[in-house]
GROMACS .gro file of C-alpha atoms in nm:
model
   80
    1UNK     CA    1  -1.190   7.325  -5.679
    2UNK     CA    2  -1.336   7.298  -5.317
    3UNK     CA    3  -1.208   7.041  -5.061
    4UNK     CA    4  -1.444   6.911  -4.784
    5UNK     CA    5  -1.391   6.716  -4.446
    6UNK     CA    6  -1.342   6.366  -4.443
    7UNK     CA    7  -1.531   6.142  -4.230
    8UNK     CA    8  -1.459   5.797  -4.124
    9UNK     CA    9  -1.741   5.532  -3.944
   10UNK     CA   10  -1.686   5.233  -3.766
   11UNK     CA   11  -1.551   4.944  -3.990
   12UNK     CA   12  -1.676   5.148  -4.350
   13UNK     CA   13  -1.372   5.310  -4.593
   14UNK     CA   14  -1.275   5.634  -4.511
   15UNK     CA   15  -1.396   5.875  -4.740
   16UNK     CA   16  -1.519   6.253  -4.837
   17UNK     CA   17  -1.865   6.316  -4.871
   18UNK     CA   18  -1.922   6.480  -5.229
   19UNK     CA   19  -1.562   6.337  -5.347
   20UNK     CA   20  -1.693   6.018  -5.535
   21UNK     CA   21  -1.362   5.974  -5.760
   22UNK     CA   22  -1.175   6.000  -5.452
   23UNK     CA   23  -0.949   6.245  -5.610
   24UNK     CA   24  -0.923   6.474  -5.275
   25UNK     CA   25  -1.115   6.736  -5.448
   26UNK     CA   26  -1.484   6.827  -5.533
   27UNK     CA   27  -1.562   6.896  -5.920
   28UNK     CA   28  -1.771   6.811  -6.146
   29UNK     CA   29  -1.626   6.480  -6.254
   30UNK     CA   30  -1.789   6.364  -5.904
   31UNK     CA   31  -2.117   6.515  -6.011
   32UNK     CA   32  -2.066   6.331  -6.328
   33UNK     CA   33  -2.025   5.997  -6.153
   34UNK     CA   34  -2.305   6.030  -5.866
   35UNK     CA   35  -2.538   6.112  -6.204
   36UNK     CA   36  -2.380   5.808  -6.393
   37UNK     CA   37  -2.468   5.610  -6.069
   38UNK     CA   38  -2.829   5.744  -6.052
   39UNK     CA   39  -2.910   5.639  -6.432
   40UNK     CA   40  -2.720   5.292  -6.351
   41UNK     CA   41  -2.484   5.333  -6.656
   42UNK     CA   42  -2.180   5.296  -6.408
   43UNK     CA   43  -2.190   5.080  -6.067
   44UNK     CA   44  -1.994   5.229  -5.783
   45UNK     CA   45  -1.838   5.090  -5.555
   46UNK     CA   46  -1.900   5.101  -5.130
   47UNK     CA   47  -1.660   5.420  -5.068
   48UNK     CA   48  -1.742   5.593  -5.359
   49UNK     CA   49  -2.146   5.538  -5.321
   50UNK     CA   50  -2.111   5.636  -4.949
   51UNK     CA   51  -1.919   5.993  -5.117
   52UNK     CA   52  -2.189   6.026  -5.372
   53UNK     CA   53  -2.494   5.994  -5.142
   54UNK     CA   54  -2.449   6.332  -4.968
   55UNK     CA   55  -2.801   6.375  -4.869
   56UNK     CA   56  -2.755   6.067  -4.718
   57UNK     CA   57  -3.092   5.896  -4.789
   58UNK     CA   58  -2.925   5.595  -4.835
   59UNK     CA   59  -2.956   5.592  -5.250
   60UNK     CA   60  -2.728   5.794  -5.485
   61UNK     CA   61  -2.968   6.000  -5.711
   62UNK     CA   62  -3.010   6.288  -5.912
   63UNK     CA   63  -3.065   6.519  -5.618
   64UNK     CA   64  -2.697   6.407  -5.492
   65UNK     CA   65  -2.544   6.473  -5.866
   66UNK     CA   66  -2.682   6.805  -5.816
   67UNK     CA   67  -2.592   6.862  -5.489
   68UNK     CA   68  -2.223   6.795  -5.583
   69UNK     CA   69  -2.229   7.006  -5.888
   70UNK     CA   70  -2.363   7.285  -5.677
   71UNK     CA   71  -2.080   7.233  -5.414
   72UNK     CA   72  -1.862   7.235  -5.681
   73UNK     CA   73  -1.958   7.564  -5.854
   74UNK     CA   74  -1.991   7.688  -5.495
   75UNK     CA   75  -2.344   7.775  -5.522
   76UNK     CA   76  -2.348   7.576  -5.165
   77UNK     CA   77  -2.124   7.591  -4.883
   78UNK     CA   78  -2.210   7.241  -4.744
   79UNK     CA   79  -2.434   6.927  -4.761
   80UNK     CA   80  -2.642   7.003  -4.486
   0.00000   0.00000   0.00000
């Protein structure tokens, strides 16, 4: 499992970009969820969609699933 930074804006939930079960750690289960999200089978809610969306377009789609799930298998270092 890989951790990341957290980051915290303004008013918004404090939160870890690519942990969208806010479970403190990066794995596929977040992958999982951000791909759930994209196919509208699950809703998430505000913290968790501002986790999931680590491209940070401003949607939560298949590119962030697989983003995460990259991250995870540490195939990528960060989301930038």
């Amino acid at each position: 499992p890989t951790e990341a930074a957290s980051f915290s804006y303004g008013e918004k939930p404090s939160y870890k970009l690519g942990d969208v079960d806010g479970s403190g750690i990066i794995d596929v289960s977040d992958a999982l969820m951000a791909l759930k999200a994209s196919a509208e089978v699950i809703t998430l809610n505000e913290t968790e969609s501002l986790a999931a969306d680590v491209d940070k377009n401003g949607i939560v789609d298949v590119s962030d699933a697989l983003m995460i799930l990259k991250y995870s298998a540490e195939v990528i270092k960060s989301f930038d």
